[in-house]
């Protein structure tokens, strides 16, 4: 039984939910995330379990005393699969398209509200397939906030980035500093979504090659 594209979609979402919570995932939670029925999710998870990518366990259901429900966790085989998928080859054309798209979204900020612009940027992130492009969109997201803040704040943060001891530190300080300012002005739901993306950004940027960090840092400096 092969790991089809649809099974891979369910496995990827389960991995994503598990990484966010570090808790076993109930099939109803997976169903809600994918917009399918709970029975569809359960049947698909049983198929993936047979392939060895997930394992099941039983937890006490606090809502129904004495009853337990089925939950799933990814196995080492699943972790190895997604680790292999991260062995990426840098594509110059793909990078150029990403930079151009972010530049266009930043330019459109003048004609749209901040919330509209942020949503457009967030909608692009799930489409990316490489770490460097993901990191670029996260930087682009915080550049939007910075452009709206403008003035003294923008100058100060630019100075912080320039004085950082390394390019990686400069980029992480940029994201962290703007996040600290922006988090006070956004709603809880959006704040949670963005902080989760920042967590992935911090992990992804560590995995970039030296050349990729150079390119990403140059992108940030040129965008200021």
Backbone as CSV, one residue per row, in Angstrom:
resi,resn,N_x,N_y,N_z,CA_x,CA_y,CA_z,C_x,C_y,C_z
1,UNK,0.860,-1.200,0.000,0.000,0.000,0.000,0.895,1.248,0.000
2,UNK,0.825,2.068,-1.034,1.731,3.218,-1.149,1.294,4.415,-0.299
3,UNK,2.251,5.296,-0.039,1.947,6.561,0.637,1.515,7.553,-0.441
4,UNK,0.223,7.566,-0.756,-0.304,8.411,-1.820,-0.243,9.887,-1.419
5,UNK,-0.494,10.745,-2.386,-0.480,12.182,-2.135,-1.491,12.550,-1.045
6,UNK,-2.667,11.923,-1.078,-3.696,12.233,-0.075,-3.287,11.733,1.313
7,UNK,-2.719,10.554,1.379,-2.242,10.059,2.674,-1.120,10.943,3.200
8,UNK,-0.260,11.389,2.301,0.825,12.283,2.698,0.273,13.601,3.236
9,UNK,-0.813,14.088,2.633,-1.449,15.323,3.111,-1.929,15.161,4.549
10,UNK,-2.573,14.035,4.848,-3.069,13.783,6.201,-1.900,13.615,7.175
11,UNK,-0.866,12.911,6.746,0.292,12.707,7.604,0.994,14.035,7.887
12,UNK,1.127,14.858,6.871,1.782,16.161,7.039,1.012,17.023,8.034
13,UNK,-0.315,17.035,7.934,-1.123,17.839,8.859,-1.018,17.285,10.276
14,UNK,-1.031,15.976,10.429,-0.891,15.395,11.767,0.475,15.761,12.360
15,UNK,1.519,15.701,11.545,2.861,16.085,12.006,2.870,17.538,12.451
16,UNK,2.207,18.393,11.684,2.163,19.821,11.992,1.449,20.061,13.317
17,UNK,0.306,19.427,13.513,-0.443,19.576,14.766,0.358,19.037,15.949
18,UNK,1.011,17.915,15.727,1.794,17.303,16.808,2.973,18.194,17.205
19,UNK,3.638,18.799,16.222,4.776,19.667,16.511,4.359,20.932,17.248
20,UNK,3.130,21.386,16.990,2.634,22.589,17.656,2.270,22.329,19.118
21,UNK,1.744,21.136,19.398,1.228,20.849,20.740,2.096,19.882,21.531
22,UNK,2.882,19.061,20.804,3.667,17.985,21.432,2.757,17.026,22.199
23,UNK,1.521,16.896,21.726,0.549,15.999,22.338,-0.033,15.072,21.269
24,UNK,-0.455,13.860,21.658,-1.115,12.968,20.692,-2.335,13.657,20.074
25,UNK,-2.607,13.336,18.818,-3.662,14.018,18.070,-4.879,13.120,17.912
26,UNK,-6.041,13.636,18.310,-7.292,12.907,18.107,-7.743,13.115,16.668
27,UNK,-8.362,12.083,16.091,-8.723,12.172,14.671,-9.756,13.263,14.400
28,UNK,-10.549,13.649,15.412,-11.521,14.731,15.205,-10.799,16.073,15.043
29,UNK,-9.695,16.262,15.761,-8.913,17.496,15.624,-8.290,17.564,14.234
30,UNK,-7.808,16.419,13.756,-7.241,16.370,12.410,-8.318,16.650,11.368
31,UNK,-9.491,16.077,11.567,-10.596,16.291,10.637,-10.968,17.768,10.546
32,UNK,-11.025,18.423,11.703,-11.375,19.846,11.729,-10.336,20.688,10.995
33,UNK,-9.061,20.318,11.127,-7.985,21.075,10.481,-8.020,20.928,8.968
34,UNK,-8.452,19.761,8.501,-8.466,19.488,7.060,-9.817,19.739,6.409
35,UNK,-10.852,19.967,7.237,-12.182,20.210,6.685,-12.838,18.964,6.126
36,UNK,-12.592,17.815,6.772,-13.216,16.556,6.351,-13.995,15.978,7.533
37,UNK,-14.761,14.935,7.280,-15.507,14.308,8.365,-14.550,13.538,9.277
38,UNK,-14.985,13.330,10.511,-14.128,12.610,11.452,-13.914,11.162,11.018
39,UNK,-14.907,10.590,10.313,-14.778,9.206,9.873,-13.777,9.102,8.720
40,UNK,-13.762,10.099,7.849,-12.773,10.129,6.772,-11.372,10.199,7.363
41,UNK,-11.204,11.081,8.363,-9.898,11.236,9.008,-9.471,9.933,9.687
42,UNK,-10.397,9.299,10.378,-10.071,8.069,11.103,-9.664,6.957,10.142
43,UNK,-10.426,6.783,9.047,-10.106,5.744,8.069,-8.744,5.998,7.426
44,UNK,-8.442,7.266,7.141,-7.168,7.600,6.526,-6.015,7.331,7.499
45,UNK,-6.214,7.654,8.770,-5.179,7.412,9.769,-4.912,5.913,9.957
46,UNK,-5.946,5.113,9.844,-5.752,3.655,9.940,-4.866,3.155,8.796
47,UNK,-5.071,3.729,7.600,-4.246,3.338,6.457,-2.790,3.760,6.662
48,UNK,-2.604,4.984,7.158,-1.246,5.490,7.393,-0.564,4.694,8.501
49,UNK,-1.365,4.271,9.487,-0.821,3.456,10.585,-0.283,2.128,10.060
50,UNK,-0.980,1.537,9.096,-0.531,0.267,8.521,0.813,0.415,7.804
51,UNK,1.089,1.628,7.335,2.345,1.903,6.644,3.491,2.188,7.620
52,UNK,3.155,2.313,8.907,4.180,2.488,9.923,4.583,3.925,10.214
53,UNK,3.825,4.895,9.689,4.182,6.291,9.889,3.579,6.898,11.157
54,UNK,2.564,6.264,11.710,1.952,6.737,12.956,1.615,5.532,13.824
55,UNK,1.429,5.794,15.107,0.987,4.747,16.026,-0.139,5.296,16.889
56,UNK,-0.963,4.413,17.357,-2.115,4.837,18.158,-1.914,4.517,19.630
57,UNK,-2.648,5.259,20.446,-2.712,4.961,21.868,-4.103,5.368,22.329
58,UNK,-4.382,5.145,23.604,-5.714,5.452,24.125,-5.586,6.372,25.337
59,UNK,-6.406,7.402,25.335,-6.412,8.347,26.449,-7.806,8.417,27.054
60,UNK,-7.849,8.685,28.345,-9.134,8.832,29.030,-9.816,10.105,28.542
61,UNK,-11.058,9.973,28.165,-11.847,11.119,27.724,-12.452,11.795,28.951
62,UNK,-11.946,12.967,29.288,-12.412,13.660,30.500,-13.863,14.097,30.398
63,UNK,-14.377,14.188,29.176,-15.767,14.607,28.998,-16.738,13.459,29.220
64,UNK,-16.239,12.232,29.097,-17.080,11.056,29.303,-16.368,10.138,30.289
65,UNK,-16.759,10.213,31.538,-16.092,9.488,32.616,-16.024,7.990,32.317
66,UNK,-14.797,7.462,32.463,-14.612,6.032,32.296,-14.376,5.583,30.873
67,UNK,-14.532,6.476,29.906,-14.340,6.097,28.509,-13.013,6.646,28.002
68,UNK,-12.461,5.975,27.025,-11.205,6.432,26.436,-11.410,6.677,24.948
69,UNK,-10.503,7.455,24.352,-10.582,7.664,22.912,-9.211,7.454,22.266
70,UNK,-9.255,7.242,20.959,-8.048,6.917,20.205,-7.320,8.189,19.805
71,UNK,-6.013,8.202,20.013,-5.174,9.322,19.582,-3.971,8.753,18.820
72,UNK,-3.349,9.608,18.024,-2.249,9.153,17.168,-1.026,10.050,17.329
73,UNK,0.144,9.446,17.182,1.405,10.201,17.183,2.248,9.725,16.009
74,UNK,3.060,10.612,15.431,3.960,10.189,14.346,5.082,9.313,14.893
75,UNK,5.538,8.377,14.090,6.642,7.496,14.478,7.966,8.062,13.962
76,UNK,9.047,7.381,14.324,10.377,7.778,13.841,10.435,7.694,12.321
77,UNK,9.690,6.762,11.745,9.656,6.615,10.284,9.099,7.882,9.636
78,UNK,8.083,8.486,10.251,7.507,9.731,9.729,8.502,10.873,9.864
79,UNK,9.177,10.931,10.996,10.175,11.985,11.211,11.292,11.888,10.180
80,UNK,11.727,10.669,9.887,12.781,10.462,8.893,12.316,10.899,7.510
81,UNK,11.051,10.610,7.198,10.496,10.980,5.897,10.541,12.488,5.690
82,UNK,10.099,13.242,6.693,10.048,14.695,6.549,11.430,15.317,6.679
83,UNK,12.325,14.649,7.376,13.695,15.136,7.441,14.351,15.009,6.065
84,UNK,14.075,13.932,5.371,14.605,13.740,4.024,14.048,14.780,3.065
85,UNK,12.791,15.135,3.229,12.154,16.086,2.322,12.732,17.488,2.471
86,UNK,13.488,17.709,3.555,14.067,19.027,3.783,15.464,19.166,3.157
87,UNK,15.953,18.122,2.489,17.220,18.220,1.784,16.978,18.939,0.467
88,UNK,17.047,20.258,0.520,16.570,21.079,-0.580,17.717,21.546,-1.473
89,UNK,17.388,21.805,-2.718,18.330,22.385,-3.655,17.893,23.819,-3.931
90,UNK,18.814,24.750,-3.745,18.481,26.156,-3.947,18.187,26.428,-5.422
91,UNK,17.085,27.131,-5.675,16.674,27.459,-7.031,16.662,28.980,-7.187
92,UNK,17.550,29.488,-8.041,17.700,30.932,-8.202,16.418,31.580,-8.707
93,UNK,15.790,30.966,-9.706,14.573,31.541,-10.278,13.450,31.586,-9.241
94,UNK,13.350,30.521,-8.460,12.320,30.467,-7.423,12.557,31.561,-6.378
95,UNK,13.830,31.778,-6.020,14.174,32.818,-5.057,13.815,34.202,-5.602
96,UNK,14.131,34.432,-6.879,13.828,35.725,-7.494,12.318,35.996,-7.497
97,UNK,11.542,34.965,-7.800,10.085,35.127,-7.796,9.584,35.472,-6.393
98,UNK,10.175,34.836,-5.391,9.781,35.105,-4.005,10.080,36.549,-3.623
99,UNK,11.293,37.007,-3.935,11.691,38.379,-3.617,10.796,39.384,-4.333
100,UNK,10.519,39.137,-5.600,9.658,40.044,-6.379,8.239,40.079,-5.818
101,UNK,7.753,38.926,-5.404,6.386,38.862,-4.867,6.287,39.606,-3.546
102,UNK,7.287,39.441,-2.687,7.290,40.148,-1.401,7.383,41.655,-1.637
103,UNK,8.225,42.057,-2.589,8.356,43.482,-2.913,7.024,44.058,-3.387
104,UNK,6.302,43.290,-4.190,4.998,43.747,-4.681,3.989,43.868,-3.534
105,UNK,4.028,42.927,-2.600,3.120,42.977,-1.451,3.443,44.166,-0.547
106,UNK,4.735,44.460,-0.391,5.133,45.616,0.422,4.713,46.923,-0.253
107,UNK,4.821,46.968,-1.567,4.415,48.156,-2.309,2.907,48.368,-2.215
108,UNK,2.165,47.261,-2.226,0.698,47.333,-2.152,0.218,47.797,-0.793
109,UNK,1.112,47.803,0.189,0.774,48.244,1.539,0.233,49.671,1.542
110,UNK,0.673,50.460,0.570,0.221,51.852,0.496,-1.267,51.958,0.153
111,UNK,-1.769,50.929,-0.536,-3.155,50.981,-1.006,-4.102,50.085,-0.208
112,UNK,-3.566,49.395,0.783,-4.388,48.464,1.570,-4.194,48.721,3.053
113,UNK,-5.125,48.213,3.839,-4.957,48.310,5.286,-3.885,47.318,5.720
114,UNK,-3.342,47.528,6.899,-2.301,46.636,7.411,-2.824,45.213,7.529
115,UNK,-4.044,45.046,8.042,-4.607,43.703,8.214,-4.774,42.983,6.880
116,UNK,-5.227,43.715,5.858,-5.388,43.121,4.530,-4.040,42.680,3.966
117,UNK,-3.045,43.526,4.120,-1.709,43.222,3.606,-1.100,42.023,4.327
118,UNK,-1.290,41.969,5.648,-0.760,40.851,6.432,-1.406,39.540,5.999
119,UNK,-2.711,39.567,5.790,-3.402,38.355,5.376,-2.908,37.879,4.014
120,UNK,-2.641,38.804,3.100,-2.108,38.422,1.794,-0.751,37.752,1.946
121,UNK,0.085,38.304,2.814,1.408,37.725,3.046,1.276,36.344,3.693
122,UNK,0.412,36.214,4.683,0.219,34.931,5.360,-0.314,33.872,4.402
123,UNK,-1.143,34.286,3.454,-1.702,33.338,2.484,-0.638,32.774,1.547
124,UNK,0.468,33.494,1.389,1.538,33.030,0.512,2.421,31.980,1.192
125,UNK,2.516,32.056,2.505,3.469,31.206,3.226,3.240,29.702,3.035
126,UNK,1.982,29.200,3.078,1.793,27.753,2.893,2.210,27.254,1.513
127,UNK,2.393,28.147,0.559,2.738,27.745,-0.805,4.231,27.470,-0.980
128,UNK,5.053,27.942,-0.042,6.500,27.820,-0.234,6.971,26.413,0.109
129,UNK,8.062,25.998,-0.527,8.553,24.631,-0.336,9.991,24.580,0.162
130,UNK,10.635,25.740,0.346,12.010,25.750,0.820,12.149,26.642,2.041
131,UNK,13.165,26.363,2.857,13.384,27.119,4.086,13.675,28.592,3.816
132,UNK,14.531,28.856,2.823,14.918,30.244,2.580,13.722,31.085,2.137
133,UNK,12.853,30.520,1.313,11.668,31.265,0.883,10.695,31.482,2.044
134,UNK,10.556,30.466,2.897,9.718,30.619,4.089,10.253,31.751,4.961
135,UNK,11.568,31.747,5.200,12.173,32.792,6.040,11.987,34.170,5.411
136,UNK,12.075,34.250,4.090,11.900,35.531,3.402,10.488,36.077,3.621
137,UNK,9.487,35.210,3.566,8.105,35.672,3.776,7.885,36.112,5.225
138,UNK,8.529,35.455,6.169,8.400,35.887,7.565,9.040,37.260,7.743
139,UNK,10.208,37.459,7.142,10.843,38.777,7.192,9.961,39.809,6.500
140,UNK,9.382,39.435,5.362,8.466,40.337,4.659,7.269,40.722,5.503
141,UNK,6.758,39.754,6.259,5.628,40.015,7.142,5.966,41.094,8.167
142,UNK,7.150,40.998,8.765,7.539,41.974,9.782,8.007,43.289,9.173
143,UNK,8.442,43.247,7.925,8.730,44.501,7.231,7.445,45.318,7.048
144,UNK,6.339,44.600,6.848,5.042,45.292,6.735,4.735,46.071,8.008
145,UNK,4.905,45.402,9.142,4.668,46.085,10.423,5.600,47.276,10.574
146,UNK,6.857,47.072,10.210,7.854,48.122,10.377,7.539,49.322,9.490
147,UNK,7.111,49.062,8.253,6.778,50.159,7.341,5.617,50.983,7.883
148,UNK,4.672,50.320,8.530,3.536,51.029,9.120,3.959,51.836,10.349
149,UNK,4.908,51.288,11.109,5.390,52.012,12.294,6.205,53.231,11.867
150,UNK,7.124,53.002,10.909,7.909,54.082,10.313,8.716,54.902,11.310
151,UNK,9.188,56.052,10.837,9.856,57.034,11.680,11.018,56.507,12.489
152,UNK,11.040,56.913,13.745,12.157,56.609,14.646,12.299,55.112,14.882
153,UNK,11.165,54.396,14.958,11.201,52.953,15.214,11.923,52.230,14.092
154,UNK,11.615,52.591,12.852,12.255,51.948,11.704,13.756,52.203,11.704
155,UNK,14.159,53.423,11.987,15.585,53.776,12.018,16.321,53.023,13.118
156,UNK,15.675,52.908,14.281,16.295,52.229,15.420,16.503,50.752,15.131
157,UNK,15.494,50.115,14.572,15.599,48.686,14.281,16.631,48.427,13.184
158,UNK,16.696,49.309,12.211,17.714,49.195,11.169,19.112,49.255,11.799
159,UNK,19.284,50.137,12.748,20.569,50.290,13.433,20.911,49.014,14.206
160,UNK,19.906,48.411,14.849,20.115,47.167,15.609,20.595,46.056,14.681
161,UNK,19.940,45.940,13.515,20.304,44.898,12.550,21.739,45.097,12.058
162,UNK,22.098,46.332,11.774,23.433,46.621,11.252,24.534,46.331,12.268
163,UNK,24.226,46.486,13.545,25.227,46.308,14.595,25.285,44.875,15.129
164,UNK,24.437,44.005,14.620,24.414,42.615,15.103,25.737,41.921,14.793
165,UNK,26.184,41.011,15.663,27.481,40.345,15.469,27.531,39.391,14.285
166,UNK,26.366,38.937,13.816,26.334,38.050,12.641,25.051,38.311,11.865
167,UNK,25.029,37.857,10.633,23.843,38.066,9.795,22.636,37.325,10.359
168,UNK,22.860,36.087,10.838,21.761,35.323,11.420,21.199,36.025,12.650
169,UNK,22.085,36.518,13.493,21.642,37.237,14.689,20.868,38.492,14.308
170,UNK,21.350,39.201,13.298,20.660,40.409,12.848,19.237,40.123,12.397
171,UNK,19.061,39.043,11.666,17.722,38.701,11.164,16.792,38.252,12.289
172,UNK,17.338,37.457,13.220,16.494,37.004,14.326,16.158,38.171,15.272
173,UNK,17.110,39.080,15.448,16.831,40.260,16.274,15.783,41.149,15.614
174,UNK,15.863,41.264,14.304,14.865,42.048,13.563,13.464,41.490,13.785
175,UNK,13.311,40.192,13.562,11.994,39.560,13.720,11.520,39.667,15.162
176,UNK,12.402,39.396,16.125,12.004,39.441,17.533,11.630,40.832,17.993
177,UNK,12.391,41.842,17.542,12.115,43.221,17.965,10.799,43.727,17.394
178,UNK,10.563,43.478,16.118,9.307,43.935,15.508,8.130,43.166,16.088
179,UNK,8.315,41.864,16.339,7.244,41.077,16.955,6.863,41.657,18.306
180,UNK,7.867,42.015,19.111,7.595,42.580,20.433,6.775,43.851,20.365
181,UNK,6.963,44.626,19.295,6.194,45.867,19.116,4.810,45.573,18.555
182,UNK,4.765,44.673,17.555,3.506,44.415,16.848,2.501,43.643,17.689
183,UNK,2.992,42.767,18.563,2.109,41.868,19.313,1.116,42.632,20.176
184,UNK,1.455,43.873,20.502,0.570,44.680,21.348,-0.633,45.228,20.591
185,UNK,-0.569,45.167,19.263,-1.626,45.798,18.468,-2.485,44.810,17.694
186,UNK,-2.208,43.499,17.811,-2.968,42.518,17.038,-3.800,41.642,17.969
187,UNK,-4.835,41.024,17.397,-5.719,40.203,18.227,-5.046,38.888,18.606
188,UNK,-5.620,38.196,19.581,-4.995,36.993,20.140,-4.825,35.888,19.103
189,UNK,-5.838,35.705,18.247,-5.788,34.625,17.258,-4.655,34.849,16.264
190,UNK,-4.561,36.067,15.745,-3.497,36.391,14.800,-2.144,36.358,15.494
191,UNK,-2.106,36.819,16.734,-0.863,36.803,17.500,-0.337,35.392,17.677
192,UNK,-1.237,34.437,17.948,-0.840,33.042,18.115,-0.314,32.475,16.802
193,UNK,-0.997,32.780,15.712,-0.567,32.296,14.398,0.832,32.806,14.055
194,UNK,1.066,34.079,14.323,2.350,34.684,13.973,3.471,34.172,14.871
195,UNK,3.200,34.010,16.158,4.252,33.502,17.053,4.633,32.063,16.702
196,UNK,3.678,31.276,16.232,3.991,29.915,15.790,4.878,29.949,14.551
197,UNK,4.596,30.881,13.646,5.421,31.028,12.447,6.827,31.491,12.807
198,UNK,6.935,32.364,13.798,8.248,32.835,14.235,9.057,31.669,14.816
199,UNK,8.393,30.799,15.544,9.077,29.625,16.095,9.671,28.771,14.973
200,UNK,8.896,28.574,13.904,9.386,27.811,12.751,10.507,28.570,12.041
201,UNK,10.389,29.899,12.007,11.419,30.731,11.387,12.760,30.538,12.093
202,UNK,12.749,30.571,13.420,13.977,30.430,14.192,14.638,29.075,13.954
203,UNK,13.822,28.050,13.795,14.367,26.722,13.510,14.897,26.659,12.081
204,UNK,14.132,27.234,11.144,14.508,27.161,9.728,15.785,27.928,9.435
205,UNK,15.938,29.087,10.052,17.095,29.921,9.734,18.397,29.263,10.198
206,UNK,18.320,28.464,11.239,19.503,27.730,11.711,19.944,26.689,10.690
207,UNK,18.990,26.179,9.915,19.277,25.100,8.968,19.720,25.612,7.603
208,UNK,19.717,26.935,7.392,20.149,27.498,6.116,21.666,27.375,5.960
209,UNK,22.096,27.287,4.731,23.532,27.291,4.464,24.065,28.707,4.644
210,UNK,25.394,28.838,4.716,25.992,30.161,4.848,25.612,31.068,3.689
211,UNK,25.578,30.514,2.479,25.221,31.297,1.294,23.769,31.776,1.371
212,UNK,22.885,30.892,1.837,21.474,31.264,1.944,21.278,32.370,2.981
213,UNK,22.020,32.308,4.078,21.930,33.354,5.093,22.407,34.694,4.537
214,UNK,23.451,34.643,3.718,23.961,35.862,3.075,22.882,36.473,2.190
215,UNK,22.222,35.652,1.403,21.189,36.135,0.483,19.983,36.677,1.242
216,UNK,19.612,35.992,2.302,18.467,36.431,3.087,18.764,37.741,3.800
217,UNK,19.970,37.864,4.319,20.382,39.105,4.988,20.428,40.261,3.991
218,UNK,20.927,39.994,2.786,20.975,41.034,1.744,19.559,41.466,1.376
219,UNK,18.659,40.520,1.312,17.244,40.825,1.023,16.670,41.764,2.084
220,UNK,16.954,41.475,3.357,16.443,42.310,4.442,17.024,43.722,4.346
221,UNK,18.313,43.831,4.129,18.940,45.149,4.067,18.421,45.978,2.892
222,UNK,18.212,45.331,1.759,17.721,46.043,0.585,16.271,46.482,0.757
223,UNK,15.521,45.747,1.577,14.104,46.040,1.755,13.864,47.185,2.728
224,UNK,14.853,47.522,3.546,14.698,48.618,4.518,14.478,49.954,3.801
